[in-house]
């Protein structure tokens, strides 16, 4: 489960930081990211996923930042209301896939 309640808009070719907070789906408590391995997956134009390693802003609060470079954002699929995922492997080897559905809009550059 995640705490993100607004649409994310990215223009291909710009840099963008996405900050999210991950919650335990059963308890609604923050997902402890201490010692966790993280991978964000976003849709690319060729139908595959762009993998980015997020940085942890607060492990105990489940807060992380996905930093997308201008080069990487140029590879993203231009479309509205797409989803993306954050894959988490905790320090205890538990695996979580957190899906953000219909929240990502990528726009093509005009010029």
PDB file of N, CA and C in Angstrom:
ATOM      1  N   UNK A   1       0.846  -1.168   0.000  1.00  0.00           N
ATOM      2  CA  UNK A   1       0.000   0.000   0.000  1.00  0.00           C
ATOM      3  C   UNK A   1       0.896   1.236   0.000  1.00  0.00           C
ATOM      4  N   UNK A   2       0.391   2.320  -0.523  1.00  0.00           N
ATOM      5  CA  UNK A   2       1.212   3.526  -0.628  1.00  0.00           C
ATOM      6  C   UNK A   2       0.406   4.755  -0.260  1.00  0.00           C
ATOM      7  N   UNK A   3       1.137   5.775   0.090  1.00  0.00           N
ATOM      8  CA  UNK A   3       0.528   7.052   0.415  1.00  0.00           C
ATOM      9  C   UNK A   3       0.938   8.054  -0.657  1.00  0.00           C
ATOM     10  N   UNK A   4       0.092   8.211  -1.641  1.00  0.00           N
ATOM     11  CA  UNK A   4       0.328   9.146  -2.734  1.00  0.00           C
ATOM     12  C   UNK A   4      -1.040   9.479  -3.308  1.00  0.00           C
ATOM     13  N   UNK A   5      -1.453  10.709  -3.210  1.00  0.00           N
ATOM     14  CA  UNK A   5      -2.832  11.020  -3.579  1.00  0.00           C
ATOM     15  C   UNK A   5      -2.966  12.086  -4.651  1.00  0.00           C
ATOM     16  N   UNK A   6      -1.910  12.288  -5.440  1.00  0.00           N
ATOM     17  CA  UNK A   6      -2.041  13.256  -6.519  1.00  0.00           C
ATOM     18  C   UNK A   6      -1.398  12.701  -7.780  1.00  0.00           C
ATOM     19  N   UNK A   7      -1.883  13.177  -8.903  1.00  0.00           N
ATOM     20  CA  UNK A   7      -1.339  12.749 -10.186  1.00  0.00           C
ATOM     21  C   UNK A   7       0.094  13.246 -10.334  1.00  0.00           C
ATOM     22  N   UNK A   8       0.916  12.403 -10.919  1.00  0.00           N
ATOM     23  CA  UNK A   8       2.306  12.757 -11.215  1.00  0.00           C
ATOM     24  C   UNK A   8       2.388  13.039 -12.704  1.00  0.00           C
ATOM     25  N   UNK A   9       2.885  14.209 -13.065  1.00  0.00           N
ATOM     26  CA  UNK A   9       3.025  14.568 -14.478  1.00  0.00           C
ATOM     27  C   UNK A   9       4.509  14.773 -14.782  1.00  0.00           C
ATOM     28  N   UNK A  10       4.978  14.093 -15.809  1.00  0.00           N
ATOM     29  CA  UNK A  10       6.363  14.196 -16.251  1.00  0.00           C
ATOM     30  C   UNK A  10       6.359  14.547 -17.733  1.00  0.00           C
ATOM     31  N   UNK A  11       7.184  15.503 -18.127  1.00  0.00           N
ATOM     32  CA  UNK A  11       7.394  15.803 -19.543  1.00  0.00           C
ATOM     33  C   UNK A  11       8.660  15.063 -19.960  1.00  0.00           C
ATOM     34  N   UNK A  12       8.576  14.317 -21.061  1.00  0.00           N
ATOM     35  CA  UNK A  12       9.752  13.579 -21.530  1.00  0.00           C
ATOM     36  C   UNK A  12      10.933  14.533 -21.670  1.00  0.00           C
ATOM     37  N   UNK A  13      12.075  14.147 -21.090  1.00  0.00           N
ATOM     38  CA  UNK A  13      13.274  14.963 -21.180  1.00  0.00           C
ATOM     39  C   UNK A  13      13.532  15.861 -19.983  1.00  0.00           C
ATOM     40  N   UNK A  14      12.617  15.884 -18.993  1.00  0.00           N
ATOM     41  CA  UNK A  14      12.846  16.688 -17.795  1.00  0.00           C
ATOM     42  C   UNK A  14      13.296  15.793 -16.638  1.00  0.00           C
ATOM     43  N   UNK A  15      13.914  16.401 -15.646  1.00  0.00           N
ATOM     44  CA  UNK A  15      14.234  15.666 -14.432  1.00  0.00           C
ATOM     45  C   UNK A  15      13.036  15.757 -13.488  1.00  0.00           C
ATOM     46  N   UNK A  16      12.831  14.689 -12.719  1.00  0.00           N
ATOM     47  CA  UNK A  16      11.667  14.656 -11.831  1.00  0.00           C
ATOM     48  C   UNK A  16      11.977  13.784 -10.622  1.00  0.00           C
ATOM     49  N   UNK A  17      11.596  14.253  -9.442  1.00  0.00           N
ATOM     50  CA  UNK A  17      11.668  13.465  -8.220  1.00  0.00           C
ATOM     51  C   UNK A  17      10.250  13.120  -7.789  1.00  0.00           C
ATOM     52  N   UNK A  18      10.036  11.854  -7.480  1.00  0.00           N
ATOM     53  CA  UNK A  18       8.750  11.389  -6.967  1.00  0.00           C
ATOM     54  C   UNK A  18       9.001  10.890  -5.555  1.00  0.00           C
ATOM     55  N   UNK A  19       8.330  11.482  -4.576  1.00  0.00           N
ATOM     56  CA  UNK A  19       8.468  11.073  -3.184  1.00  0.00           C
ATOM     57  C   UNK A  19       7.207  10.320  -2.778  1.00  0.00           C
ATOM     58  N   UNK A  20       7.396   9.122  -2.229  1.00  0.00           N
ATOM     59  CA  UNK A  20       6.262   8.303  -1.806  1.00  0.00           C
ATOM     60  C   UNK A  20       6.527   7.726  -0.413  1.00  0.00           C
ATOM     61  N   UNK A  21       5.461   7.343   0.236  1.00  0.00           N
ATOM     62  CA  UNK A  21       5.523   6.690   1.547  1.00  0.00           C
ATOM     63  C   UNK A  21       4.816   5.348   1.413  1.00  0.00           C
ATOM     64  N   UNK A  22       5.498   4.283   1.759  1.00  0.00           N
ATOM     65  CA  UNK A  22       4.947   2.943   1.661  1.00  0.00           C
ATOM     66  C   UNK A  22       4.389   2.507   3.007  1.00  0.00           C
ATOM     67  N   UNK A  23       3.192   1.892   2.963  1.00  0.00           N
ATOM     68  CA  UNK A  23       2.516   1.446   4.178  1.00  0.00           C
ATOM     69  C   UNK A  23       2.284  -0.048   4.123  1.00  0.00           C
ATOM     70  N   UNK A  24       2.279  -0.684   5.290  1.00  0.00           N
ATOM     71  CA  UNK A  24       1.923  -2.088   5.398  1.00  0.00           C
ATOM     72  C   UNK A  24       0.442  -2.215   5.075  1.00  0.00           C
ATOM     73  N   UNK A  25       0.085  -3.078   4.119  1.00  0.00           N
ATOM     74  CA  UNK A  25      -1.310  -3.141   3.665  1.00  0.00           C
ATOM     75  C   UNK A  25      -2.254  -3.669   4.735  1.00  0.00           C
ATOM     76  N   UNK A  26      -1.738  -4.446   5.691  1.00  0.00           N
ATOM     77  CA  UNK A  26      -2.598  -4.999   6.736  1.00  0.00           C
ATOM     78  C   UNK A  26      -2.756  -4.050   7.923  1.00  0.00           C
ATOM     79  N   UNK A  27      -1.651  -3.477   8.382  1.00  0.00           N
ATOM     80  CA  UNK A  27      -1.687  -2.646   9.592  1.00  0.00           C
ATOM     81  C   UNK A  27      -1.812  -1.153   9.297  1.00  0.00           C
ATOM     82  N   UNK A  28      -1.526  -0.764   8.081  1.00  0.00           N
ATOM     83  CA  UNK A  28      -1.504   0.647   7.650  1.00  0.00           C
ATOM     84  C   UNK A  28      -0.352   1.424   8.292  1.00  0.00           C
ATOM     85  N   UNK A  29       0.553   0.730   8.982  1.00  0.00           N
ATOM     86  CA  UNK A  29       1.750   1.349   9.536  1.00  0.00           C
ATOM     87  C   UNK A  29       2.772   1.522   8.417  1.00  0.00           C
ATOM     88  N   UNK A  30       3.730   2.443   8.578  1.00  0.00           N
ATOM     89  CA  UNK A  30       4.784   2.597   7.566  1.00  0.00           C
ATOM     90  C   UNK A  30       5.551   1.282   7.385  1.00  0.00           C
ATOM     91  N   UNK A  31       5.885   0.976   6.154  1.00  0.00           N
ATOM     92  CA  UNK A  31       6.692  -0.205   5.848  1.00  0.00           C
ATOM     93  C   UNK A  31       8.142   0.137   6.174  1.00  0.00           C
ATOM     94  N   UNK A  32       8.747  -0.614   7.077  1.00  0.00           N
ATOM     95  CA  UNK A  32      10.112  -0.336   7.504  1.00  0.00           C
ATOM     96  C   UNK A  32      11.073  -0.688   6.371  1.00  0.00           C
ATOM     97  N   UNK A  33      11.781   0.311   5.891  1.00  0.00           N
ATOM     98  CA  UNK A  33      12.709   0.136   4.774  1.00  0.00           C
ATOM     99  C   UNK A  33      14.162  -0.032   5.230  1.00  0.00           C
ATOM    100  N   UNK A  34      14.375  -0.207   6.526  1.00  0.00           N
ATOM    101  CA  UNK A  34      15.729  -0.395   7.041  1.00  0.00           C
ATOM    102  C   UNK A  34      16.340  -1.644   6.414  1.00  0.00           C
ATOM    103  N   UNK A  35      17.449  -1.470   5.706  1.00  0.00           N
ATOM    104  CA  UNK A  35      18.134  -2.597   5.064  1.00  0.00           C
ATOM    105  C   UNK A  35      17.432  -3.173   3.850  1.00  0.00           C
ATOM    106  N   UNK A  36      16.398  -2.510   3.373  1.00  0.00           N
ATOM    107  CA  UNK A  36      15.630  -3.021   2.222  1.00  0.00           C
ATOM    108  C   UNK A  36      16.326  -2.716   0.903  1.00  0.00           C
ATOM    109  N   UNK A  37      16.032  -3.555  -0.080  1.00  0.00           N
ATOM    110  CA  UNK A  37      16.457  -3.328  -1.458  1.00  0.00           C
ATOM    111  C   UNK A  37      15.235  -2.843  -2.229  1.00  0.00           C
ATOM    112  N   UNK A  38      15.385  -1.743  -2.976  1.00  0.00           N
ATOM    113  CA  UNK A  38      14.258  -1.114  -3.663  1.00  0.00           C
ATOM    114  C   UNK A  38      14.531  -0.985  -5.154  1.00  0.00           C
ATOM    115  N   UNK A  39      13.489  -1.193  -5.952  1.00  0.00           N
ATOM    116  CA  UNK A  39      13.547  -0.936  -7.386  1.00  0.00           C
ATOM    117  C   UNK A  39      12.210  -0.358  -7.825  1.00  0.00           C
ATOM    118  N   UNK A  40      12.256   0.796  -8.494  1.00  0.00           N
ATOM    119  CA  UNK A  40      11.048   1.370  -9.088  1.00  0.00           C
ATOM    120  C   UNK A  40      11.013   0.973 -10.555  1.00  0.00           C
ATOM    121  N   UNK A  41       9.827   0.641 -11.052  1.00  0.00           N
ATOM    122  CA  UNK A  41       9.668   0.247 -12.449  1.00  0.00           C
ATOM    123  C   UNK A  41       8.601   1.121 -13.079  1.00  0.00           C
ATOM    124  N   UNK A  42       9.017   1.824 -14.151  1.00  0.00           N
ATOM    125  CA  UNK A  42       8.120   2.733 -14.860  1.00  0.00           C
ATOM    126  C   UNK A  42       8.034   2.320 -16.326  1.00  0.00           C
ATOM    127  N   UNK A  43       6.894   2.590 -16.996  1.00  0.00           N
ATOM    128  CA  UNK A  43       6.692   2.127 -18.366  1.00  0.00           C
ATOM    129  C   UNK A  43       7.517   2.892 -19.401  1.00  0.00           C
ATOM    130  N   UNK A  44       8.223   2.132 -20.239  1.00  0.00           N
ATOM    131  CA  UNK A  44       9.007   2.728 -21.324  1.00  0.00           C
ATOM    132  C   UNK A  44       8.231   2.653 -22.639  1.00  0.00           C
ATOM    133  N   UNK A  45       8.672   3.426 -23.621  1.00  0.00           N
ATOM    134  CA  UNK A  45       8.001   3.473 -24.922  1.00  0.00           C
ATOM    135  C   UNK A  45       8.043   2.133 -25.645  1.00  0.00           C
ATOM    136  N   UNK A  46       9.069   1.298 -25.374  1.00  0.00           N
ATOM    137  CA  UNK A  46       9.182   0.019 -26.071  1.00  0.00           C
ATOM    138  C   UNK A  46       8.405  -1.109 -25.391  1.00  0.00           C
ATOM    139  N   UNK A  47       7.616  -0.778 -24.353  1.00  0.00           N
ATOM    140  CA  UNK A  47       6.800  -1.779 -23.678  1.00  0.00           C
ATOM    141  C   UNK A  47       7.503  -2.476 -22.520  1.00  0.00           C
ATOM    142  N   UNK A  48       8.783  -2.181 -22.312  1.00  0.00           N
ATOM    143  CA  UNK A  48       9.494  -2.751 -21.176  1.00  0.00           C
ATOM    144  C   UNK A  48       9.436  -1.758 -20.010  1.00  0.00           C
ATOM    145  N   UNK A  49      10.106  -2.109 -18.918  1.00  0.00           N
ATOM    146  CA  UNK A  49      10.101  -1.235 -17.747  1.00  0.00           C
ATOM    147  C   UNK A  49      11.461  -0.586 -17.553  1.00  0.00           C
ATOM    148  N   UNK A  50      11.434   0.686 -17.202  1.00  0.00           N
ATOM    149  CA  UNK A  50      12.633   1.406 -16.796  1.00  0.00           C
ATOM    150  C   UNK A  50      12.813   1.136 -15.310  1.00  0.00           C
ATOM    151  N   UNK A  51      13.962   0.588 -14.915  1.00  0.00           N
ATOM    152  CA  UNK A  51      14.248   0.287 -13.512  1.00  0.00           C
ATOM    153  C   UNK A  51      15.144   1.366 -12.919  1.00  0.00           C
ATOM    154  N   UNK A  52      14.713   1.902 -11.792  1.00  0.00           N
ATOM    155  CA  UNK A  52      15.455   2.944 -11.083  1.00  0.00           C
ATOM    156  C   UNK A  52      15.545   2.531  -9.612  1.00  0.00           C
ATOM    157  N   UNK A  53      16.716   2.739  -9.014  1.00  0.00           N
ATOM    158  CA  UNK A  53      16.886   2.456  -7.588  1.00  0.00           C
ATOM    159  C   UNK A  53      16.536   3.710  -6.793  1.00  0.00           C
ATOM    160  N   UNK A  54      15.443   3.687  -6.031  1.00  0.00           N
ATOM    161  CA  UNK A  54      15.074   4.851  -5.227  1.00  0.00           C
ATOM    162  C   UNK A  54      16.024   5.036  -4.046  1.00  0.00           C
ATOM    163  N   UNK A  55      16.056   6.254  -3.525  1.00  0.00           N
ATOM    164  CA  UNK A  55      16.804   6.512  -2.298  1.00  0.00           C
ATOM    165  C   UNK A  55      15.821   6.553  -1.128  1.00  0.00           C
ATOM    166  N   UNK A  56      16.263   6.075   0.012  1.00  0.00           N
ATOM    167  CA  UNK A  56      15.425   6.063   1.206  1.00  0.00           C
ATOM    168  C   UNK A  56      15.578   7.404   1.920  1.00  0.00           C
ATOM    169  N   UNK A  57      14.469   8.099   2.129  1.00  0.00           N
ATOM    170  CA  UNK A  57      14.481   9.374   2.842  1.00  0.00           C
ATOM    171  C   UNK A  57      14.305   9.163   4.341  1.00  0.00           C
ATOM    172  N   UNK A  58      13.453   8.213   4.714  1.00  0.00           N
ATOM    173  CA  UNK A  58      13.247   7.839   6.115  1.00  0.00           C
ATOM    174  C   UNK A  58      12.837   6.379   6.159  1.00  0.00           C
ATOM    175  N   UNK A  59      13.741   5.520   6.597  1.00  0.00           N
ATOM    176  CA  UNK A  59      13.482   4.076   6.600  1.00  0.00           C
ATOM    177  C   UNK A  59      12.309   3.719   7.503  1.00  0.00           C
ATOM    178  N   UNK A  60      12.275   4.253   8.719  1.00  0.00           N
ATOM    179  CA  UNK A  60      11.210   3.881   9.654  1.00  0.00           C
ATOM    180  C   UNK A  60       9.856   4.466   9.254  1.00  0.00           C
ATOM    181  N   UNK A  61       9.864   5.551   8.485  1.00  0.00           N
ATOM    182  CA  UNK A  61       8.607   6.152   8.020  1.00  0.00           C
ATOM    183  C   UNK A  61       8.186   5.601   6.662  1.00  0.00           C
ATOM    184  N   UNK A  62       8.997   4.698   6.073  1.00  0.00           N
ATOM    185  CA  UNK A  62       8.655   4.119   4.776  1.00  0.00           C
ATOM    186  C   UNK A  62       8.705   5.101   3.630  1.00  0.00           C
ATOM    187  N   UNK A  63       9.504   6.152   3.768  1.00  0.00           N
ATOM    188  CA  UNK A  63       9.527   7.232   2.773  1.00  0.00           C
ATOM    189  C   UNK A  63      10.724   7.093   1.844  1.00  0.00           C
ATOM    190  N   UNK A  64      10.455   7.188   0.543  1.00  0.00           N
ATOM    191  CA  UNK A  64      11.519   7.061  -0.454  1.00  0.00           C
ATOM    192  C   UNK A  64      11.349   8.070  -1.563  1.00  0.00           C
ATOM    193  N   UNK A  65      12.439   8.255  -2.332  1.00  0.00           N
ATOM    194  CA  UNK A  65      12.419   9.196  -3.455  1.00  0.00           C
ATOM    195  C   UNK A  65      12.915   8.483  -4.703  1.00  0.00           C
ATOM    196  N   UNK A  66      12.128   8.605  -5.775  1.00  0.00           N
ATOM    197  CA  UNK A  66      12.501   8.085  -7.085  1.00  0.00           C
ATOM    198  C   UNK A  66      12.968   9.276  -7.906  1.00  0.00           C
ATOM    199  N   UNK A  67      14.260   9.305  -8.229  1.00  0.00           N
ATOM    200  CA  UNK A  67      14.830  10.408  -9.008  1.00  0.00           C
ATOM    201  C   UNK A  67      14.967   9.970 -10.464  1.00  0.00           C
ATOM    202  N   UNK A  68      14.260  10.682 -11.338  1.00  0.00           N
ATOM    203  CA  UNK A  68      14.263  10.347 -12.762  1.00  0.00           C
ATOM    204  C   UNK A  68      15.077  11.407 -13.493  1.00  0.00           C
ATOM    205  N   UNK A  69      16.128  10.975 -14.158  1.00  0.00           N
ATOM    206  CA  UNK A  69      16.983  11.911 -14.901  1.00  0.00           C
ATOM    207  C   UNK A  69      16.300  12.322 -16.201  1.00  0.00           C
ATOM    208  N   UNK A  70      16.828  13.366 -16.829  1.00  0.00           N
ATOM    209  CA  UNK A  70      16.280  13.806 -18.118  1.00  0.00           C
ATOM    210  C   UNK A  70      16.420  12.707 -19.171  1.00  0.00           C
ATOM    211  N   UNK A  71      17.539  11.989 -19.141  1.00  0.00           N
ATOM    212  CA  UNK A  71      17.760  10.894 -20.096  1.00  0.00           C
ATOM    213  C   UNK A  71      16.729   9.785 -19.886  1.00  0.00           C
ATOM    214  N   UNK A  72      16.482   9.430 -18.631  1.00  0.00           N
ATOM    215  CA  UNK A  72      15.509   8.369 -18.345  1.00  0.00           C
ATOM    216  C   UNK A  72      14.076   8.801 -18.628  1.00  0.00           C
ATOM    217  N   UNK A  73      13.723  10.041 -18.330  1.00  0.00           N
ATOM    218  CA  UNK A  73      12.341  10.469 -18.589  1.00  0.00           C
ATOM    219  C   UNK A  73      12.042  10.497 -20.093  1.00  0.00           C
ATOM    220  N   UNK A  74      13.075  10.702 -20.909  1.00  0.00           N
ATOM    221  CA  UNK A  74      12.884  10.671 -22.369  1.00  0.00           C
ATOM    222  C   UNK A  74      12.512   9.274 -22.853  1.00  0.00           C
ATOM    223  N   UNK A  75      12.819   8.248 -22.061  1.00  0.00           N
ATOM    224  CA  UNK A  75      12.512   6.855 -22.426  1.00  0.00           C
ATOM    225  C   UNK A  75      11.111   6.431 -22.009  1.00  0.00           C
ATOM    226  N   UNK A  76      10.443   7.240 -21.181  1.00  0.00           N
ATOM    227  CA  UNK A  76       9.132   6.849 -20.650  1.00  0.00           C
ATOM    228  C   UNK A  76       8.033   6.927 -21.707  1.00  0.00           C
ATOM    229  N   UNK A  77       7.074   6.039 -21.565  1.00  0.00           N
ATOM    230  CA  UNK A  77       5.933   5.989 -22.474  1.00  0.00           C
ATOM    231  C   UNK A  77       5.041   7.215 -22.266  1.00  0.00           C
ATOM    232  N   UNK A  78       4.803   7.955 -23.343  1.00  0.00           N
ATOM    233  CA  UNK A  78       3.927   9.125 -23.271  1.00  0.00           C
ATOM    234  C   UNK A  78       2.472   8.663 -23.322  1.00  0.00           C
ATOM    235  N   UNK A  79       1.794   8.800 -22.197  1.00  0.00           N
ATOM    236  CA  UNK A  79       0.396   8.389 -22.092  1.00  0.00           C
ATOM    237  C   UNK A  79      -0.155   8.931 -20.777  1.00  0.00           C
ATOM    238  N   UNK A  80      -1.486   8.927 -20.647  1.00  0.00           N
ATOM    239  CA  UNK A  80      -2.119   9.415 -19.434  1.00  0.00           C
ATOM    240  C   UNK A  80      -2.514   8.264 -18.518  1.00  0.00           C
ATOM    241  N   UNK A  81      -2.540   8.533 -17.238  1.00  0.00           N
ATOM    242  CA  UNK A  81      -3.064   7.642 -16.197  1.00  0.00           C
ATOM    243  C   UNK A  81      -2.460   6.236 -16.245  1.00  0.00           C
ATOM    244  N   UNK A  82      -1.142   6.198 -16.311  1.00  0.00           N
ATOM    245  CA  UNK A  82      -0.427   4.935 -16.285  1.00  0.00           C
ATOM    246  C   UNK A  82      -0.101   4.564 -14.840  1.00  0.00           C
ATOM    247  N   UNK A  83       0.365   3.363 -14.675  1.00  0.00           N
ATOM    248  CA  UNK A  83       0.802   2.918 -13.362  1.00  0.00           C
ATOM    249  C   UNK A  83       2.300   2.723 -13.326  1.00  0.00           C
ATOM    250  N   UNK A  84       2.824   2.575 -12.117  1.00  0.00           N
ATOM    251  CA  UNK A  84       4.206   2.163 -11.937  1.00  0.00           C
ATOM    252  C   UNK A  84       4.293   1.362 -10.650  1.00  0.00           C
ATOM    253  N   UNK A  85       5.410   0.685 -10.443  1.00  0.00           N
ATOM    254  CA  UNK A  85       5.567  -0.186  -9.286  1.00  0.00           C
ATOM    255  C   UNK A  85       6.857   0.120  -8.536  1.00  0.00           C
ATOM    256  N   UNK A  86       6.828  -0.172  -7.235  1.00  0.00           N
ATOM    257  CA  UNK A  86       8.032  -0.181  -6.424  1.00  0.00           C
ATOM    258  C   UNK A  86       8.163  -1.591  -5.850  1.00  0.00           C
ATOM    259  N   UNK A  87       9.289  -2.242  -6.153  1.00  0.00           N
ATOM    260  CA  UNK A  87       9.565  -3.581  -5.644  1.00  0.00           C
ATOM    261  C   UNK A  87      10.454  -3.438  -4.415  1.00  0.00           C
ATOM    262  N   UNK A  88      10.051  -4.081  -3.323  1.00  0.00           N
ATOM    263  CA  UNK A  88      10.760  -3.980  -2.053  1.00  0.00           C
ATOM    264  C   UNK A  88      11.107  -5.380  -1.562  1.00  0.00           C
ATOM    265  N   UNK A  89      12.371  -5.582  -1.236  1.00  0.00           N
ATOM    266  CA  UNK A  89      12.791  -6.779  -0.519  1.00  0.00           C
ATOM    267  C   UNK A  89      13.329  -6.288   0.813  1.00  0.00           C
ATOM    268  N   UNK A  90      12.631  -6.644   1.899  1.00  0.00           N
ATOM    269  CA  UNK A  90      12.999  -6.145   3.221  1.00  0.00           C
ATOM    270  C   UNK A  90      14.232  -6.868   3.753  1.00  0.00           C
ATOM    271  N   UNK A  91      14.743  -6.381   4.866  1.00  0.00           N
ATOM    272  CA  UNK A  91      15.913  -6.989   5.509  1.00  0.00           C
ATOM    273  C   UNK A  91      15.637  -8.429   5.912  1.00  0.00           C
ATOM    274  N   UNK A  92      14.371  -8.785   6.128  1.00  0.00           N
ATOM    275  CA  UNK A  92      14.003 -10.163   6.486  1.00  0.00           C
ATOM    276  C   UNK A  92      13.651 -10.994   5.250  1.00  0.00           C
ATOM    277  N   UNK A  93      13.960 -10.471   4.058  1.00  0.00           N
ATOM    278  CA  UNK A  93      13.727 -11.128   2.759  1.00  0.00           C
ATOM    279  C   UNK A  93      12.261 -11.219   2.352  1.00  0.00           C
ATOM    280  N   UNK A  94      11.385 -10.501   3.041  1.00  0.00           N
ATOM    281  CA  UNK A  94       9.994 -10.431   2.595  1.00  0.00           C
ATOM    282  C   UNK A  94       9.941  -9.586   1.326  1.00  0.00           C
ATOM    283  N   UNK A  95       9.138 -10.009   0.369  1.00  0.00           N
ATOM    284  CA  UNK A  95       9.026  -9.280  -0.897  1.00  0.00           C
ATOM    285  C   UNK A  95       7.656  -8.618  -0.999  1.00  0.00           C
ATOM    286  N   UNK A  96       7.685  -7.356  -1.409  1.00  0.00           N
ATOM    287  CA  UNK A  96       6.456  -6.591  -1.611  1.00  0.00           C
ATOM    288  C   UNK A  96       6.537  -5.926  -2.978  1.00  0.00           C
ATOM    289  N   UNK A  97       5.415  -5.884  -3.684  1.00  0.00           N
ATOM    290  CA  UNK A  97       5.305  -5.102  -4.912  1.00  0.00           C
ATOM    291  C   UNK A  97       4.174  -4.109  -4.681  1.00  0.00           C
ATOM    292  N   UNK A  98       4.540  -2.838  -4.636  1.00  0.00           N
ATOM    293  CA  UNK A  98       3.556  -1.785  -4.397  1.00  0.00           C
ATOM    294  C   UNK A  98       3.215  -1.157  -5.741  1.00  0.00           C
ATOM    295  N   UNK A  99       1.935  -1.206  -6.095  1.00  0.00           N
ATOM    296  CA  UNK A  99       1.488  -0.672  -7.382  1.00  0.00           C
ATOM    297  C   UNK A  99       0.806   0.679  -7.193  1.00  0.00           C
ATOM    298  N   UNK A 100       1.179   1.606  -8.043  1.00  0.00           N
ATOM    299  CA  UNK A 100       0.549   2.922  -8.111  1.00  0.00           C
ATOM    300  C   UNK A 100      -0.207   2.942  -9.436  1.00  0.00           C
ATOM    301  N   UNK A 101      -1.525   2.802  -9.374  1.00  0.00           N
ATOM    302  CA  UNK A 101      -2.332   2.649 -10.581  1.00  0.00           C
ATOM    303  C   UNK A 101      -2.958   3.971 -11.015  1.00  0.00           C
ATOM    304  N   UNK A 102      -2.960   4.196 -12.328  1.00  0.00           N
ATOM    305  CA  UNK A 102      -3.634   5.346 -12.939  1.00  0.00           C
ATOM    306  C   UNK A 102      -3.238   6.671 -12.303  1.00  0.00           C
ATOM    307  N   UNK A 103      -1.944   6.850 -12.043  1.00  0.00           N
ATOM    308  CA  UNK A 103      -1.499   8.051 -11.350  1.00  0.00           C
ATOM    309  C   UNK A 103      -0.400   8.799 -12.104  1.00  0.00           C
ATOM    310  N   UNK A 104       0.169   8.167 -13.134  1.00  0.00           N
ATOM    311  CA  UNK A 104       1.320   8.723 -13.834  1.00  0.00           C
ATOM    312  C   UNK A 104       0.941   9.163 -15.244  1.00  0.00           C
ATOM    313  N   UNK A 105       1.163  10.429 -15.536  1.00  0.00           N
ATOM    314  CA  UNK A 105       0.978  10.950 -16.892  1.00  0.00           C
ATOM    315  C   UNK A 105       2.322  11.433 -17.405  1.00  0.00           C
ATOM    316  N   UNK A 106       2.713  10.909 -18.561  1.00  0.00           N
ATOM    317  CA  UNK A 106       3.951  11.334 -19.210  1.00  0.00           C
ATOM    318  C   UNK A 106       3.565  12.036 -20.493  1.00  0.00           C
ATOM    319  N   UNK A 107       4.038  13.272 -20.644  1.00  0.00           N
ATOM    320  CA  UNK A 107       3.720  14.069 -21.832  1.00  0.00           C
ATOM    321  C   UNK A 107       4.953  14.187 -22.725  1.00  0.00           C
ATOM    322  N   UNK A 108       4.735  14.167 -24.038  1.00  0.00           N
ATOM    323  CA  UNK A 108       5.887  14.380 -24.940  1.00  0.00           C
ATOM    324  C   UNK A 108       6.312  15.845 -24.922  1.00  0.00           C
ATOM    325  N   UNK A 109       7.596  16.077 -25.168  1.00  0.00           N
ATOM    326  CA  UNK A 109       8.074  17.461 -25.312  1.00  0.00           C
ATOM    327  C   UNK A 109       7.453  18.045 -26.578  1.00  0.00           C
ATOM    328  N   UNK A 110       7.146  19.322 -26.555  1.00  0.00           N
ATOM    329  CA  UNK A 110       6.581  19.972 -27.728  1.00  0.00           C
ATOM    330  C   UNK A 110       7.655  20.397 -28.721  1.00  0.00           C
ATOM    331  N   UNK A 111       8.830  20.732 -28.217  1.00  0.00           N
ATOM    332  CA  UNK A 111       9.887  21.241 -29.092  1.00  0.00           C
ATOM    333  C   UNK A 111      11.191  20.577 -28.775  1.00  0.00           C
TER     334      UNK A 111
END
